[in-house]
């Protein structure tokens, strides 16, 4: 009886197919959807997706497939996306890239990207801006394709994915843009041992919106029987089913292998081990075919015919005969591109593991040499990574060293900075094994280490970069090369601050000392300018002195433009006149625009938008940030310097009350996923916005932001807003103990008196806490700080008036709150105005000013409705109910909330009487008195008698109602 090598039926996967079908339905409706399909090797993930892809195509969806390559973390970056986009290029032509062919060339070199050379990659600024620009373009292309018809993007074998591929997948998932895109990724669950990079990545994806996991389990006995029946063409004996199911535990691939390896009917004489099982079919092939399979296994799961022919060195007819036998045995199949691939990676792994040590090294060396001589034998752009992989596997250390660095340059050219760093670290490991390494690479060991450091910084691997700076400083001779040592110290200081480990001042001071004593020249000018730029946030006065020193040399060397970025930063730090600074920024913008310095232009926009926001010119700030974002995107730095424009724009939009737009900007900023503290500003803004809206996801975002307070160091302009957020979060949940603790920590921050812009909101929150809990000591601390804190600009003046009102008592409270409301009207921010109006209404109620109460509550309610500020709206409604306003939207006072009898009872409650004593005084029964008290507590929306009494005093509910007119 003939036994088919592979089953043609999909067995026992109805639930999984239904889950994928439902996911595609959500994607069709415009809901961003991602499905992660996990399962052990051989369980049928690929077969499942082949079935689903066929059904999706029948349903008018477009399906793109890409597979990760098993070259490891230092392998070919973006391989599955390159495969998917190559299919798009073949089907739609280059015009589908909408004029961005050059930008897509790092993924598809056939679009015109020049081949990488041995030239060292250029040093780049912190961040991976060009790669981020590429990510945006990929997302937009998929969105355009999905606009035509629903798009299914399948990424297979995610356990082999390189870091850059994972980053792009993460970007697409976090982007969560409305569009008809379904992303499906498969991975082997049995590969995810402790420390595997996919484990934290999957956990991160699980937290994203629209992500669903589908775990593919083994088949039950009936499923095993169904596959055997399909393979054998007849119902197998029950004993055979039992034997096969027991041995395979329901793994479909193993079922197929056992069926082929054993007796067709009884499935007897089954192999003892998994390797024996996988090799059983190979062993039955002719020896020439087995030899070709061993050669092919060294080349990877997929291999091209021409490359195999070159490495095997066989006559064409002999090679074709061997491949035909392998294809007939279903060990090798022809893939979508007309090349070959092992039917299952497990088979390739088993064959590859059978290679003898010498055979293993010799075959990998042949592959490396063949691809070096004829790069066209592999897909465009793959040669450097393939060559590096094969020379490393061949243990040819000199060639592996050179190939690793060439592949690192190629990775940088594709914006795959994480892979660049790993390849350079491989070169560092090989250095000691190659006596003439310096001659082969034409550089010393420290230069290679410096390149690795730059790659780590650019990839956002800041912790690894700090380790590399330590190694570099241990190696550099500061006396012989002071500027080199200073550069390493400058980088280390900056990284320490970005990771929140320290302010980096010690490293920057030593960097300045070495640079100041170093040889004059352009390199020294640029290094001093960079040190000054980093010192700006720590010590603006010292930064100005270092910049002045650099300026003296800059004039002599014609390097004035090298100082522009530092001068722009200095305009916005320390004691300064903001209006004058704004004028100087405008002049600096003119200079950088004329010089073609795109980064300088974006930097100027960052500071312009920031200064305009502090001046209270919120609409202009939002416009400046938006213009800067467009410029940053144009030149590919939207994820580095340009990222600050996103949070600046969000801050201005929040101030303007355009909260929906601000939320969208925060979501866009979240996609960038910046390392260290560079993404903290948007996180703090987004958390505060969600808190003000009562968003169900507020707690998660608040917690993420507040974890930064646990770091040893944060720049003060980052730390103070987090203190404010901590206080507001505690007050939002009525956690008075935590609010007081957070407020005391905040007012004790030594940087608060030096930063009025960030300090005043902190004092407002702390004063609100002191007023709510009646903490006189906290109130006194706030008052002392407020006395000396400058209030030069509209928001600061409004906060100052609000602090005064919060701390005011007696007859001073009402005029103080009127002044605070007026100050917020001048500033123009609707949310703090709404909160101030509510406080004014409560104070006016206590003073018996019912018309003023009604007007203030009505306006606060309208502001809350417009903003979507649910907690503010609820507070306004509660206050209106408590003071007896029938309808806040109608502007007039309604009937009193409490009846005359309830007012009498409330007065006695406020005097401290029990229910029995109240009953005696009012000549009613104790039960009736208890009913009145319960109704009062319910109407006032409080929890006990004490709160009812306090509220009655605060809102003036104990006064006699005015007689009707």
Coordinates of N, CA and C in Angstrom, one line a residue, residues 680 683-684 687-688 691 697-710 722 725-726 729-730 733:
X680 N 9.5 59.9 28.7 CA 8.7 60.1 29.9 C 7.7 61.2 29.8
X683 N 4.5 60.1 28.4 CA 3.9 59.2 29.3 C 3.2 59.9 30.5
X684 N 3.9 60.9 31.0 CA 3.3 61.7 32.1 C 2.1 62.5 31.7
X687 N -0.8 60.0 31.1 CA -1.3 59.5 32.3 C -2.2 60.5 33.0
X688 N -1.8 61.8 33.0 CA -2.6 62.8 33.6 C -3.9 63.1 32.8
X691 N -6.3 60.3 33.6 CA -6.8 60.5 35.0 C -7.9 61.5 35.0
X697 N -8.1 52.9 31.6 CA -6.6 52.5 31.5 C -5.7 53.5 32.2
X698 N -6.3 54.4 33.0 CA -5.5 55.4 33.7 C -4.5 54.8 34.6
X699 N -5.0 53.9 35.4 CA -4.1 53.3 36.5 C -2.8 52.7 35.9
X700 N -3.0 52.0 34.8 CA -1.8 51.4 34.2 C -0.8 52.4 33.7
X701 N -1.3 53.4 33.1 CA -0.4 54.5 32.6 C 0.3 55.3 33.7
X702 N -0.5 55.6 34.7 CA 0.0 56.3 35.9 C 1.1 55.4 36.6
X703 N 0.8 54.1 36.8 CA 1.8 53.3 37.4 C 3.1 53.2 36.6
X704 N 3.0 53.1 35.2 CA 4.2 53.1 34.4 C 5.0 54.4 34.6
X705 N 4.3 55.5 34.6 CA 5.0 56.8 34.7 C 5.7 56.9 36.1
X706 N 4.9 56.5 37.2 CA 5.5 56.7 38.5 C 6.6 55.8 38.8
X707 N 6.8 54.7 38.1 CA 7.9 53.8 38.4 C 9.2 54.6 38.1
X708 N 9.2 55.6 37.3 CA 10.4 56.4 37.1 C 10.9 57.1 38.3
X709 N 10.0 57.3 39.3 CA 10.4 58.0 40.5 C 11.3 57.1 41.3
X710 N 11.3 55.8 41.0 CA 12.2 54.8 41.8 C 13.6 54.8 41.2
X722 N 6.1 64.4 37.8 CA 5.7 63.1 38.3 C 5.2 63.2 39.8
X725 N 1.7 64.2 39.4 CA 0.9 63.1 39.0 C 0.6 62.2 40.2
X726 N 1.6 61.9 41.0 CA 1.4 61.0 42.2 C 0.4 61.6 43.1
X729 N -3.1 61.4 41.4 CA -3.6 60.0 41.3 C -4.2 59.6 42.7
X730 N -3.5 60.0 43.8 CA -4.0 59.6 45.1 C -5.3 60.3 45.4
X733 N -8.4 58.8 43.8 CA -9.0 57.6 44.5 C -9.3 57.9 46.0

